[in-house]
Amino acid sequence: MTKQEIIRLLETEDGEEVARLFAKAREIRKENQENKIFAYGFVYFTTYCRNNCNFCYYRRSNDIERYRKSKEEILATSKALIDSGVNLIDLTMGEDPKYHAEDFETVAEIIRTIKEEYDTPIMISPGVVSDAVIDKLKAAGADWYAVYQETHNRKLFEKLRVNQSYDERMHAKLYAREIGMKIEEGLLAGVGETTEDIADSLEIMGKIGAQQVRVMSFVPQEGSPMEGCSTPDRMLELKIIALMRILYPKALIPASLDVDGIDGLEDRINAGANLITSIIPPKSGFMGVAHNTLDVDEGGRTVAEAKVILERMGLRVATREEYKEYIGV
Ligand code: SAM
Ligand code: MD0
Ligand code: SF4
C-alpha cells in the first residue's frame, strides 16, 4: 500500500469501503491464527511518575491519589491473572523515582519470580530506562519492552511529552530490540496528528521491527492540561487497527479495554486486532491508564467476560502454549 492509499483510507467516509477494509483485516488474522485471540494481564504497579505528559492522568503535576504496590501484591495480582487465563503479564509503571534510585532491583526480582513460578511471558513497560537497566530486565526474563512514541512527528511529540527526548525514547526501544527483546510501538489517536503523520507512523513502526503495534484513542483526563480536549471518533482508531493488520499481517495488535471498557472489545476485534490488553482483576486495587477504573471492579475487564463476547463472534482465547508458539518463545 502506498502512503497516499493509506491516507485516503484514513480519510474515507465511504461505509462500504471501510467495511471491506475491516473484512480484509479479519481475513488476514484468520489466515495467521484461525479463531484464536491472545490476552494480556495488566499490572500497573506504581502510579508515581517524574514526567509531565500533557495527556496523562498520572503526570507529576496532577494532584491525585497514587499507589506503589508491594512485591507481594504484585505477585498475587499476577498470579490471579495467570490463573484466569491470560497469556502474558504486562508489568507497567509510571517513571517512579524510587525504582530509578534502586536501579530496578525489585522489578528484576519480580520478573524472575513470575518466570520461575508461573513460566509466563512478560512485558515490561517502565518508560525510558538506561541500556544497563534494559540489560538487567532482559536478563531477569522479560520477553517484551513496551514504550510508545505516541507520534513520530517530533514537534507534536514535544507538545505531548513535555521536556522528554524523542531520541532517548526511541533509543531505548531500539536498544531493547538489538539485544534480542521483542518491542512494542504505539500511537495515540486524536492528539493533533494529521493523517499524514499517522501514515508516517505506520511505516516507522514496521521499519523499527516492532512485533506489537498499538493505537489508543486519547481519553481526556481530569486535572491535566488536555482535560478540555475532545476524544476522537473511534472510527479513526478502528481504521488504524485494520491498516496495521494489513501492513503487518503477523503483528500483535491490541484491542485495549482501557479506552472503552469491555463494550469496546467487539469493534476492535472486528477491525483486525488479535489481542486483548488491559485485563485487570476486580477489587485488586490496581488501575488502568486511559480509564483508570472503568469496568474494573465490576469484573468487566476479565478473561471470563471477554470469552463471552469472543464466543458470540466465533472466536476464543488462546492458551498460554499457543501464545508462546505464536511469538516463538
Ligand atoms: N509510564 C510509561 C510510559 O509512559 O511509557 C508506561 C505507562 S503509560 C501510562 C502507557 C501509555 O498509556 C502511554 O504511552 C500512552 O500511550 C497511554 N495513555 C496515557 N494516557 C492516556 C490517555 N489519556 N488516553 C489514551 N492513552 C493514554
Ligand atoms: C493497555 N492500559 O494495554 C494498558 C497500557 C502499557 N504497556 C499498556 C496502556 O491498554
Ligand atoms: Fe508518566 Fe507514562 Fe503518564 Fe507520561 S504517560 S506521565 S511517563 S505514566
Short mmCIF file of C-alpha atoms and ligand atoms in Angstrom, two decimals:
data_model
loop_
_atom_site.label_atom_id
_atom_site.label_comp_id
_atom_site.label_asym_id
_atom_site.label_seq_id
_atom_site.Cartn_x
_atom_site.Cartn_y
_atom_site.Cartn_z
CA MET A 1 0.00 0.00 0.00
CA THR A 2 1.33 3.43 -0.87
CA LYS A 3 1.36 6.28 1.62
CA GLN A 4 -1.27 8.05 -0.50
CA GLU A 5 -3.52 4.99 -0.34
CA ILE A 6 -3.14 4.80 3.44
CA ILE A 7 -4.02 8.48 3.82
CA ARG A 8 -7.02 8.05 1.53
CA LEU A 9 -8.33 5.12 3.58
CA LEU A 10 -7.81 7.03 6.84
CA GLU A 11 -9.92 9.85 5.40
CA THR A 12 -12.63 7.95 3.55
CA GLU A 13 -16.20 8.21 4.77
CA ASP A 14 -17.44 5.57 2.35
CA GLY A 15 -19.07 2.99 4.62
CA GLU A 16 -18.75 0.14 2.14
CA GLU A 17 -15.08 0.79 1.63
CA VAL A 18 -14.48 0.81 5.39
CA ALA A 19 -16.42 -2.45 5.75
CA ARG A 20 -14.19 -4.00 3.07
CA LEU A 21 -11.09 -2.74 4.92
CA PHE A 22 -12.22 -4.42 8.17
CA ALA A 23 -13.20 -7.62 6.34
CA LYS A 24 -9.76 -7.82 4.74
CA ALA A 25 -8.10 -7.30 8.14
CA ARG A 26 -10.17 -10.12 9.68
CA GLU A 27 -9.35 -12.42 6.77
CA ILE A 28 -5.62 -11.85 7.26
CA ARG A 29 -5.89 -12.50 11.01
CA LYS A 30 -7.77 -15.73 10.33
CA GLU A 31 -5.12 -16.91 7.87
CA ASN A 32 -2.49 -16.46 10.58
CA GLN A 33 -4.19 -17.72 13.70
CA GLU A 34 -7.62 -19.12 12.81
CA ASN A 35 -10.05 -18.27 15.62
CA LYS A 36 -7.52 -17.65 18.40
CA ILE A 37 -7.30 -14.30 20.21
CA PHE A 38 -4.49 -13.59 22.70
CA ALA A 39 -4.99 -11.99 26.13
CA TYR A 40 -2.64 -9.92 28.32
CA GLY A 41 -2.95 -9.16 32.03
CA PHE A 42 -2.20 -5.59 33.03
CA VAL A 43 -0.34 -4.85 36.27
CA TYR A 44 0.15 -1.10 36.78
CA PHE A 45 2.23 -1.41 39.92
CA THR A 46 3.24 2.18 40.66
CA THR A 47 1.40 5.31 39.61
CA TYR A 48 4.16 7.68 40.78
CA CYS A 49 5.78 9.44 37.85
CA ARG A 50 8.53 12.02 37.35
CA ASN A 51 7.20 13.05 33.93
CA ASN A 52 4.55 15.53 32.95
CA CYS A 53 2.93 14.19 29.80
CA ASN A 54 0.12 16.54 28.91
CA PHE A 55 -2.35 13.76 28.06
CA CYS A 56 -1.83 11.61 31.16
CA TYR A 57 -3.79 11.44 34.40
CA TYR A 58 -0.69 10.31 36.30
CA ARG A 59 1.53 13.23 35.21
CA ARG A 60 3.69 14.59 38.04
CA SER A 61 1.79 17.86 38.46
CA ASN A 62 -1.63 16.23 38.76
CA ASP A 63 -2.69 16.27 42.39
CA ILE A 64 -4.14 12.77 42.65
CA GLU A 65 -4.07 9.77 44.94
CA ARG A 66 -1.22 7.45 43.95
CA TYR A 67 -0.07 4.00 44.92
CA ARG A 68 3.08 1.91 44.88
CA LYS A 69 2.18 -1.77 45.31
CA SER A 70 4.33 -4.17 47.34
CA LYS A 71 6.13 -7.10 45.78
CA GLU A 72 3.61 -9.46 47.41
CA GLU A 73 0.64 -7.56 45.99
CA ILE A 74 2.20 -7.50 42.52
CA LEU A 75 2.84 -11.25 42.60
CA ALA A 76 -0.64 -12.05 43.95
CA THR A 77 -2.32 -10.00 41.22
CA SER A 78 -0.10 -11.53 38.55
CA LYS A 79 -0.99 -15.00 39.78
CA ALA A 80 -4.73 -14.18 39.78
CA LEU A 81 -4.40 -13.00 36.18
CA ILE A 82 -2.44 -16.09 35.11
CA ASP A 83 -4.97 -18.39 36.80
CA SER A 84 -7.76 -16.59 34.95
CA GLY A 85 -6.15 -17.50 31.62
CA VAL A 86 -4.06 -14.56 30.39
CA ASN A 87 -1.13 -15.36 28.09
CA LEU A 88 1.28 -12.69 29.36
CA ILE A 89 1.80 -10.25 32.24
CA ASP A 90 2.44 -6.62 31.30
CA LEU A 91 4.31 -5.03 34.23
CA THR A 92 3.70 -1.32 33.80
CA MET A 93 4.84 1.67 35.85
CA GLY A 94 5.00 5.43 35.93
CA GLU A 95 8.60 6.66 35.84
CA ASP A 96 8.73 6.27 39.60
CA PRO A 97 11.90 7.86 41.07
CA LYS A 98 12.02 5.15 43.75
CA TYR A 99 12.66 2.39 41.21
CA HIS A 100 15.19 4.53 39.35
CA ALA A 101 17.03 5.11 42.64
CA GLU A 102 17.25 1.40 43.42
CA ASP A 103 18.28 0.57 39.85
CA PHE A 104 15.21 -1.59 39.20
CA GLU A 105 16.36 -4.37 41.56
CA THR A 106 12.83 -5.07 42.83
CA VAL A 107 11.38 -5.11 39.31
CA ALA A 108 14.04 -7.62 38.21
CA GLU A 109 13.21 -9.79 41.23
CA ILE A 110 9.50 -9.74 40.41
CA ILE A 111 10.20 -10.73 36.80
CA ARG A 112 12.41 -13.63 37.95
CA THR A 113 9.75 -14.86 40.37
CA ILE A 114 6.93 -14.78 37.82
CA LYS A 115 9.13 -16.60 35.30
CA GLU A 116 10.29 -19.25 37.75
CA GLU A 117 6.97 -19.92 39.43
CA TYR A 118 4.50 -19.47 36.59
CA ASP A 119 6.54 -19.82 33.39
CA THR A 120 4.60 -16.95 31.80
CA PRO A 121 5.80 -14.47 29.16
CA ILE A 122 6.43 -10.97 30.48
CA MET A 123 6.27 -7.50 29.03
CA ILE A 124 7.78 -4.55 30.86
CA SER A 125 6.52 -1.00 30.34
CA PRO A 126 8.83 1.08 32.55
CA GLY A 127 9.03 4.20 30.37
CA VAL A 128 12.54 5.26 29.36
CA VAL A 129 15.33 3.45 31.19
CA SER A 130 19.07 3.15 30.61
CA ASP A 131 20.67 0.46 28.45
CA ALA A 132 22.05 -1.14 31.64
CA VAL A 133 18.57 -1.39 33.14
CA ILE A 134 17.21 -2.89 29.91
CA ASP A 135 20.04 -5.46 30.07
CA LYS A 136 19.06 -6.25 33.65
CA LEU A 137 15.35 -6.63 32.90
CA LYS A 138 16.09 -8.86 29.93
CA ALA A 139 18.47 -11.00 32.00
CA ALA A 140 15.70 -11.35 34.61
CA GLY A 141 13.48 -12.85 31.91
CA ALA A 142 11.42 -10.04 30.32
CA ASP A 143 10.41 -11.00 26.78
CA TRP A 144 8.98 -7.66 25.65
CA TYR A 145 9.84 -3.99 26.15
CA ALA A 146 6.96 -1.61 25.52
CA VAL A 147 7.47 2.11 25.18
CA TYR A 148 5.27 4.17 22.88
CA GLN A 149 6.39 7.17 20.91
CA GLU A 150 2.69 8.24 20.66
CA THR A 151 3.52 10.11 17.43
CA HIS A 152 6.51 10.24 15.08
CA ASN A 153 6.03 13.92 14.42
CA ARG A 154 8.77 15.41 16.61
CA LYS A 155 7.03 18.76 17.07
CA LEU A 156 3.87 17.07 18.27
CA PHE A 157 5.92 14.72 20.49
CA GLU A 158 7.41 17.75 22.24
CA LYS A 159 3.95 19.14 22.94
CA LEU A 160 2.69 15.84 24.34
CA ARG A 161 5.74 14.56 26.20
CA VAL A 162 6.94 17.85 27.60
CA ASN A 163 10.69 18.02 28.38
CA GLN A 164 11.31 14.46 27.21
CA SER A 165 13.67 13.44 24.44
CA TYR A 166 12.22 11.84 21.32
CA ASP A 167 15.61 10.33 20.56
CA GLU A 168 16.17 8.84 24.01
CA ARG A 169 12.73 7.23 23.94
CA MET A 170 13.38 5.79 20.50
CA HIS A 171 16.88 4.70 21.51
CA ALA A 172 15.60 2.65 24.46
CA LYS A 173 13.26 0.77 22.14
CA LEU A 174 15.92 0.16 19.50
CA TYR A 175 18.42 -0.96 22.13
CA ALA A 176 15.95 -3.48 23.53
CA ARG A 177 15.37 -4.89 20.06
CA GLU A 178 19.10 -5.00 19.38
CA ILE A 179 19.73 -7.20 22.42
CA GLY A 180 17.00 -9.58 21.34
CA MET A 181 13.88 -8.42 23.13
CA LYS A 182 10.58 -8.06 21.34
CA ILE A 183 9.35 -4.49 21.22
CA GLU A 184 6.00 -2.75 21.14
CA GLU A 185 5.46 0.64 19.49
CA GLY A 186 2.29 2.71 19.95
CA LEU A 187 0.31 5.69 18.76
CA LEU A 188 -2.24 7.99 20.32
CA ALA A 189 -5.13 8.92 18.05
CA GLY A 190 -6.78 12.32 18.37
CA VAL A 191 -3.93 14.35 19.85
CA GLY A 192 -3.47 16.81 16.98
CA GLU A 193 -1.84 14.50 14.45
CA THR A 194 -2.60 14.68 10.72
CA THR A 195 -3.47 11.66 8.58
CA GLU A 196 -0.03 12.06 7.02
CA ASP A 197 1.55 11.79 10.49
CA ILE A 198 -0.37 8.55 11.03
CA ALA A 199 0.80 7.17 7.69
CA ASP A 200 4.40 8.06 8.65
CA SER A 201 3.98 6.30 12.00
CA LEU A 202 2.61 3.18 10.36
CA GLU A 203 5.69 3.00 8.17
CA ILE A 204 8.17 3.68 11.00
CA MET A 205 6.61 1.02 13.25
CA GLY A 206 7.49 -1.56 10.62
CA LYS A 207 10.96 -0.17 9.98
CA ILE A 208 11.99 -0.38 13.62
CA GLY A 209 10.92 -4.01 13.80
CA ALA A 210 8.09 -3.73 16.32
CA GLN A 211 6.29 -7.06 16.61
CA GLN A 212 3.50 -5.50 18.61
CA VAL A 213 1.92 -2.24 17.42
CA ARG A 214 -0.91 -0.34 19.01
CA VAL A 215 -3.15 2.64 18.76
CA MET A 216 -5.31 4.07 21.53
CA SER A 217 -7.80 6.91 21.22
CA PHE A 218 -6.93 9.79 23.50
CA VAL A 219 -9.21 9.99 26.56
CA PRO A 220 -9.24 13.42 28.31
CA GLN A 221 -8.04 13.32 31.93
CA GLU A 222 -9.30 15.39 34.84
CA GLY A 223 -6.76 17.89 36.09
CA SER A 224 -4.44 17.57 33.07
CA PRO A 225 -3.67 20.32 30.52
CA MET A 226 -5.59 18.39 27.86
CA GLU A 227 -8.66 17.93 30.06
CA GLY A 228 -10.74 20.14 27.75
CA CYS A 229 -9.70 18.43 24.50
CA SER A 230 -12.22 16.09 22.93
CA THR A 231 -11.85 12.37 22.49
CA PRO A 232 -11.73 11.36 18.79
CA ASP A 233 -14.39 9.43 16.92
CA ARG A 234 -13.48 5.75 17.34
CA MET A 235 -13.61 5.16 13.57
CA LEU A 236 -10.07 6.57 13.33
CA GLU A 237 -8.66 4.06 15.84
CA LEU A 238 -10.51 1.21 14.12
CA LYS A 239 -9.18 2.15 10.69
CA ILE A 240 -5.64 2.36 12.08
CA ILE A 241 -6.02 -1.12 13.61
CA ALA A 242 -7.17 -2.51 10.25
CA LEU A 243 -4.33 -0.82 8.36
CA MET A 244 -1.76 -2.18 10.84
CA ARG A 245 -3.18 -5.67 10.32
CA ILE A 246 -2.92 -5.37 6.52
CA LEU A 247 0.59 -3.87 6.61
CA TYR A 248 1.88 -6.26 9.30
CA PRO A 249 -0.10 -9.50 8.97
CA LYS A 250 1.51 -11.33 11.90
CA ALA A 251 1.82 -8.40 14.31
CA LEU A 252 0.30 -8.47 17.78
CA ILE A 253 -2.29 -5.67 17.67
CA PRO A 254 -4.21 -4.86 20.86
CA ALA A 255 -7.89 -4.26 21.37
CA SER A 256 -7.31 -2.34 24.60
CA LEU A 257 -10.06 -2.50 27.20
CA ASP A 258 -8.58 0.71 28.59
CA VAL A 259 -10.26 3.01 26.05
CA ASP A 260 -13.93 1.98 26.07
CA GLY A 261 -14.02 -0.88 28.56
CA ILE A 262 -15.47 -4.25 27.64
CA ASP A 263 -18.06 -2.60 25.35
CA GLY A 264 -15.24 -1.58 23.06
CA LEU A 265 -13.92 -5.08 22.51
CA GLU A 266 -16.07 -6.31 19.65
CA ASP A 267 -15.45 -3.39 17.27
CA ARG A 268 -11.70 -3.57 17.76
CA ILE A 269 -11.59 -7.32 17.16
CA ASN A 270 -13.79 -6.81 14.09
CA ALA A 271 -11.25 -4.28 12.79
CA GLY A 272 -8.47 -6.90 12.92
CA ALA A 273 -7.00 -6.73 16.43
CA ASN A 274 -5.73 -10.12 17.62
CA LEU A 275 -5.01 -9.43 21.27
CA ILE A 276 -6.98 -8.18 24.28
CA THR A 277 -4.99 -5.95 26.66
CA SER A 278 -5.67 -4.19 29.94
CA ILE A 279 -7.27 -7.17 31.65
CA ILE A 280 -7.34 -6.27 35.39
CA PRO A 281 -8.63 -8.38 38.29
CA PRO A 282 -11.67 -6.86 40.01
CA LYS A 283 -11.24 -5.43 43.52
CA SER A 284 -7.47 -5.83 43.38
CA GLY A 285 -6.80 -2.12 43.83
CA PHE A 286 -4.82 -1.97 40.56
CA MET A 287 -5.77 0.65 37.99
CA GLY A 288 -5.96 1.25 34.25
CA VAL A 289 -4.46 4.22 32.47
CA ALA A 290 -6.78 5.91 29.96
CA HIS A 291 -9.81 4.88 32.06
CA ASN A 292 -8.39 4.05 35.44
CA THR A 293 -11.41 2.32 36.97
CA LEU A 294 -13.91 1.73 34.12
CA ASP A 295 -15.33 -1.82 34.32
CA VAL A 296 -12.56 -2.99 36.68
CA ASP A 297 -14.35 -3.75 39.94
CA GLU A 298 -17.50 -4.77 38.06
CA GLY A 299 -15.45 -7.64 36.59
CA GLY A 300 -15.79 -6.32 33.05
CA ARG A 301 -12.06 -6.43 32.30
CA THR A 302 -11.66 -10.16 32.74
CA VAL A 303 -10.89 -13.16 30.57
CA ALA A 304 -14.30 -14.58 31.55
CA GLU A 305 -16.16 -11.53 30.17
CA ALA A 306 -14.02 -11.43 27.04
CA LYS A 307 -14.73 -15.11 26.43
CA VAL A 308 -18.47 -14.49 26.32
CA ILE A 309 -18.05 -11.85 23.64
CA LEU A 310 -15.48 -13.80 21.63
CA GLU A 311 -17.64 -16.94 21.65
CA ARG A 312 -20.51 -14.98 20.17
CA MET A 313 -18.13 -13.94 17.40
CA GLY A 314 -16.93 -17.49 16.74
CA LEU A 315 -13.56 -16.78 18.38
CA ARG A 316 -11.79 -17.98 21.54
CA VAL A 317 -9.00 -17.02 23.94
CA ALA A 318 -5.68 -18.73 23.09
CA THR A 319 -3.86 -20.86 25.62
CA ARG A 320 -0.50 -19.78 27.01
CA GLU A 321 1.18 -22.54 24.98
CA GLU A 322 -0.47 -21.30 21.77
CA TYR A 323 0.68 -17.77 22.55
CA LYS A 324 4.25 -18.91 23.19
CA GLU A 325 4.30 -20.79 19.93
CA TYR A 326 2.97 -17.73 18.08
CA ILE A 327 5.72 -15.44 19.40
CA GLY A 328 8.36 -18.15 19.29
CA VAL A 329 9.45 -18.46 22.93
N1 SAM B 1 4.87 5.42 32.07
C1 SAM B 1 5.20 4.57 31.00
C2 SAM B 1 5.27 5.29 29.69
O1 SAM B 1 4.74 6.40 29.60
O2 SAM B 1 5.85 4.75 28.74
C3 SAM B 1 4.28 3.37 30.85
C4 SAM B 1 2.83 3.57 31.19
S1 SAM B 1 2.00 4.82 30.25
C5 SAM B 1 0.77 5.26 31.37
C6 SAM B 1 1.33 3.85 28.95
C7 SAM B 1 0.64 4.53 27.78
O3 SAM B 1 -0.68 4.88 28.12
C8 SAM B 1 1.20 5.82 27.24
O4 SAM B 1 2.36 5.62 26.48
C9 SAM B 1 0.03 6.30 26.38
O5 SAM B 1 0.10 5.76 25.08
C10 SAM B 1 -1.17 5.71 27.11
N2 SAM B 1 -2.00 6.77 27.69
C11 SAM B 1 -1.69 7.56 28.73
N3 SAM B 1 -2.66 8.48 28.96
C12 SAM B 1 -3.61 8.26 28.02
C13 SAM B 1 -4.86 8.88 27.73
N4 SAM B 1 -5.25 9.94 28.40
N5 SAM B 1 -5.59 8.39 26.70
C14 SAM B 1 -5.14 7.32 26.00
N6 SAM B 1 -3.97 6.70 26.23
C15 SAM B 1 -3.21 7.17 27.22
C1 MD0 B 2 -3.25 -1.30 27.86
N1 MD0 B 2 -3.58 0.04 29.85
O1 MD0 B 2 -2.81 -2.34 27.39
C2 MD0 B 2 -2.63 -0.75 29.12
C3 MD0 B 2 -1.35 0.04 28.85
C4 MD0 B 2 1.11 -0.44 28.72
N2 MD0 B 2 2.05 -1.39 28.16
C5 MD0 B 2 -0.27 -0.86 28.27
C6 MD0 B 2 -1.61 1.28 28.01
O2 MD0 B 2 -4.20 -0.73 27.33
FE1 SF4 B 3 4.28 9.20 33.36
FE2 SF4 B 3 3.81 7.41 31.43
FE3 SF4 B 3 1.85 9.08 32.27
FE4 SF4 B 3 3.87 10.06 30.86
S1 SF4 B 3 2.38 8.54 30.13
S2 SF4 B 3 3.05 10.97 32.75
S3 SF4 B 3 5.60 8.80 31.54
S4 SF4 B 3 2.83 7.49 33.48
#
